[in-house]
Amino acid sequence: DLMKQQIIIVIALLATSNAFAESEALERHNESCVSCHIIDHDDDFYTKENTRMKTHFDLRRQVSTCAVAFSVGWFPEEEAEEVKFLNDKYYKLAK
């Protein structure tokens, strides 16, 4: 059935697009974020008990603050992808 094929194609394209965005976010993170911090960026860095990231707003604010302070030159959508990457991988904060 043609409709089912079209739906499958759209779902596949969306999944590929999401994976590509996550891959780009990880690359930006490694280039622009990890290099600025002295301590290792392992999972414990993000999931420590005394994290300042209590809300999704805190995370967006921190990413934006760093992007501006270190002149990384990200577009708003890149910044949003970085927030999504960090939240999906580590923080799991409600929007």
PDB file of C-alpha atoms in Angstrom:
ATOM      1  CA  ASP A   1       0.000   0.000   0.000  1.00  0.00           C
ATOM      2  CA  LEU A   2       1.443   3.336  -1.106  1.00  0.00           C
ATOM      3  CA  MET A   3       0.363   5.230   2.006  1.00  0.00           C
ATOM      4  CA  LYS A   4       2.167   2.779   4.315  1.00  0.00           C
ATOM      5  CA  GLN A   5       5.334   3.051   2.211  1.00  0.00           C
ATOM      6  CA  GLN A   6       5.231   6.840   2.402  1.00  0.00           C
ATOM      7  CA  ILE A   7       4.772   6.739   6.179  1.00  0.00           C
ATOM      8  CA  ILE A   8       7.713   4.351   6.544  1.00  0.00           C
ATOM      9  CA  ILE A   9       9.896   6.618   4.402  1.00  0.00           C
ATOM     10  CA  VAL A  10       8.975   9.690   6.472  1.00  0.00           C
ATOM     11  CA  ILE A  11       9.725   7.857   9.732  1.00  0.00           C
ATOM     12  CA  ALA A  12      13.077   6.653   8.364  1.00  0.00           C
ATOM     13  CA  LEU A  13      13.996  10.174   7.257  1.00  0.00           C
ATOM     14  CA  LEU A  14      13.090  11.611  10.659  1.00  0.00           C
ATOM     15  CA  ALA A  15      15.152   8.967  12.460  1.00  0.00           C
ATOM     16  CA  THR A  16      18.128   9.637  10.187  1.00  0.00           C
ATOM     17  CA  SER A  17      17.751  13.382  10.699  1.00  0.00           C
ATOM     18  CA  ASN A  18      17.655  12.992  14.500  1.00  0.00           C
ATOM     19  CA  ALA A  19      20.726  10.748  14.478  1.00  0.00           C
ATOM     20  CA  PHE A  20      22.593  13.263  12.311  1.00  0.00           C
ATOM     21  CA  ALA A  21      21.661  16.167  14.610  1.00  0.00           C
ATOM     22  CA  GLU A  22      22.795  14.170  17.655  1.00  0.00           C
ATOM     23  CA  SER A  23      26.080  13.331  15.930  1.00  0.00           C
ATOM     24  CA  GLU A  24      26.664  17.003  15.121  1.00  0.00           C
ATOM     25  CA  ALA A  25      25.792  18.010  18.683  1.00  0.00           C
ATOM     26  CA  LEU A  26      28.297  15.508  20.064  1.00  0.00           C
ATOM     27  CA  GLU A  27      30.984  16.828  17.722  1.00  0.00           C
ATOM     28  CA  ARG A  28      30.248  20.457  18.705  1.00  0.00           C
ATOM     29  CA  HIS A  29      30.247  19.432  22.359  1.00  0.00           C
ATOM     30  CA  ASN A  30      33.644  17.781  22.060  1.00  0.00           C
ATOM     31  CA  GLU A  31      35.131  20.718  20.153  1.00  0.00           C
ATOM     32  CA  SER A  32      33.610  23.641  22.025  1.00  0.00           C
ATOM     33  CA  CYS A  33      32.684  22.439  25.516  1.00  0.00           C
ATOM     34  CA  VAL A  34      35.037  19.686  26.595  1.00  0.00           C
ATOM     35  CA  SER A  35      38.125  21.648  25.594  1.00  0.00           C
ATOM     36  CA  CYS A  36      37.261  24.489  27.999  1.00  0.00           C
ATOM     37  CA  HIS A  37      36.855  22.370  31.107  1.00  0.00           C
ATOM     38  CA  ILE A  38      39.874  21.048  32.981  1.00  0.00           C
ATOM     39  CA  ILE A  39      38.173  17.994  34.475  1.00  0.00           C
ATOM     40  CA  ASP A  40      37.122  14.926  32.517  1.00  0.00           C
ATOM     41  CA  HIS A  41      33.710  15.041  30.871  1.00  0.00           C
ATOM     42  CA  ASP A  42      32.601  11.540  31.698  1.00  0.00           C
ATOM     43  CA  ASP A  43      29.050  10.639  32.682  1.00  0.00           C
ATOM     44  CA  ASP A  44      29.797  11.487  36.337  1.00  0.00           C
ATOM     45  CA  PHE A  45      30.563  15.099  35.357  1.00  0.00           C
ATOM     46  CA  TYR A  46      26.966  15.581  34.235  1.00  0.00           C
ATOM     47  CA  THR A  47      25.168  13.391  36.731  1.00  0.00           C
ATOM     48  CA  LYS A  48      26.821  14.491  39.982  1.00  0.00           C
ATOM     49  CA  GLU A  49      24.449  15.191  42.864  1.00  0.00           C
ATOM     50  CA  ASN A  50      25.344  18.870  43.233  1.00  0.00           C
ATOM     51  CA  THR A  51      24.686  19.753  39.593  1.00  0.00           C
ATOM     52  CA  ARG A  52      23.415  23.256  38.919  1.00  0.00           C
ATOM     53  CA  MET A  53      21.067  21.855  36.283  1.00  0.00           C
ATOM     54  CA  LYS A  54      17.801  21.501  38.162  1.00  0.00           C
ATOM     55  CA  THR A  55      15.448  22.539  35.353  1.00  0.00           C
ATOM     56  CA  HIS A  56      15.429  22.554  31.565  1.00  0.00           C
ATOM     57  CA  PHE A  57      15.672  26.350  31.762  1.00  0.00           C
ATOM     58  CA  ASP A  58      18.897  26.028  33.817  1.00  0.00           C
ATOM     59  CA  LEU A  59      20.404  23.859  31.108  1.00  0.00           C
ATOM     60  CA  ARG A  60      19.355  26.195  28.271  1.00  0.00           C
ATOM     61  CA  ARG A  61      20.724  29.167  30.199  1.00  0.00           C
ATOM     62  CA  GLN A  62      24.064  27.446  30.863  1.00  0.00           C
ATOM     63  CA  VAL A  63      24.544  26.381  27.248  1.00  0.00           C
ATOM     64  CA  SER A  64      23.654  29.874  26.059  1.00  0.00           C
ATOM     65  CA  THR A  65      25.948  31.514  28.613  1.00  0.00           C
ATOM     66  CA  CYS A  66      28.888  29.341  27.570  1.00  0.00           C
ATOM     67  CA  ALA A  67      28.193  29.849  23.864  1.00  0.00           C
ATOM     68  CA  VAL A  68      28.246  33.634  24.298  1.00  0.00           C
ATOM     69  CA  ALA A  69      31.132  33.786  26.792  1.00  0.00           C
ATOM     70  CA  PHE A  70      33.414  31.681  24.617  1.00  0.00           C
ATOM     71  CA  SER A  71      32.221  33.043  21.243  1.00  0.00           C
ATOM     72  CA  VAL A  72      31.608  29.598  19.788  1.00  0.00           C
ATOM     73  CA  GLY A  73      29.516  31.059  16.979  1.00  0.00           C
ATOM     74  CA  TRP A  74      26.591  28.662  17.180  1.00  0.00           C
ATOM     75  CA  PHE A  75      23.322  29.458  15.486  1.00  0.00           C
ATOM     76  CA  PRO A  76      20.209  29.287  17.724  1.00  0.00           C
ATOM     77  CA  GLU A  77      19.244  25.901  16.256  1.00  0.00           C
ATOM     78  CA  GLU A  78      22.740  24.536  17.016  1.00  0.00           C
ATOM     79  CA  GLU A  79      22.444  25.755  20.577  1.00  0.00           C
ATOM     80  CA  ALA A  80      19.042  24.067  20.833  1.00  0.00           C
ATOM     81  CA  GLU A  81      20.524  20.824  19.452  1.00  0.00           C
ATOM     82  CA  GLU A  82      23.267  21.005  22.079  1.00  0.00           C
ATOM     83  CA  VAL A  83      20.693  21.438  24.843  1.00  0.00           C
ATOM     84  CA  LYS A  84      18.695  18.502  23.463  1.00  0.00           C
ATOM     85  CA  PHE A  85      21.823  16.336  23.242  1.00  0.00           C
ATOM     86  CA  LEU A  86      22.872  17.085  26.836  1.00  0.00           C
ATOM     87  CA  ASN A  87      19.366  16.674  28.179  1.00  0.00           C
ATOM     88  CA  ASP A  88      18.675  13.424  26.324  1.00  0.00           C
ATOM     89  CA  LYS A  89      22.027  11.898  27.262  1.00  0.00           C
ATOM     90  CA  TYR A  90      22.510  13.118  30.826  1.00  0.00           C
ATOM     91  CA  TYR A  91      19.991  15.342  32.554  1.00  0.00           C
ATOM     92  CA  LYS A  92      16.549  14.048  31.482  1.00  0.00           C
ATOM     93  CA  LEU A  93      14.928  17.306  32.606  1.00  0.00           C
ATOM     94  CA  ALA A  94      11.273  17.983  31.813  1.00  0.00           C
ATOM     95  CA  LYS A  95      10.674  20.825  29.371  1.00  0.00           C
TER      96      LYS A  95
END
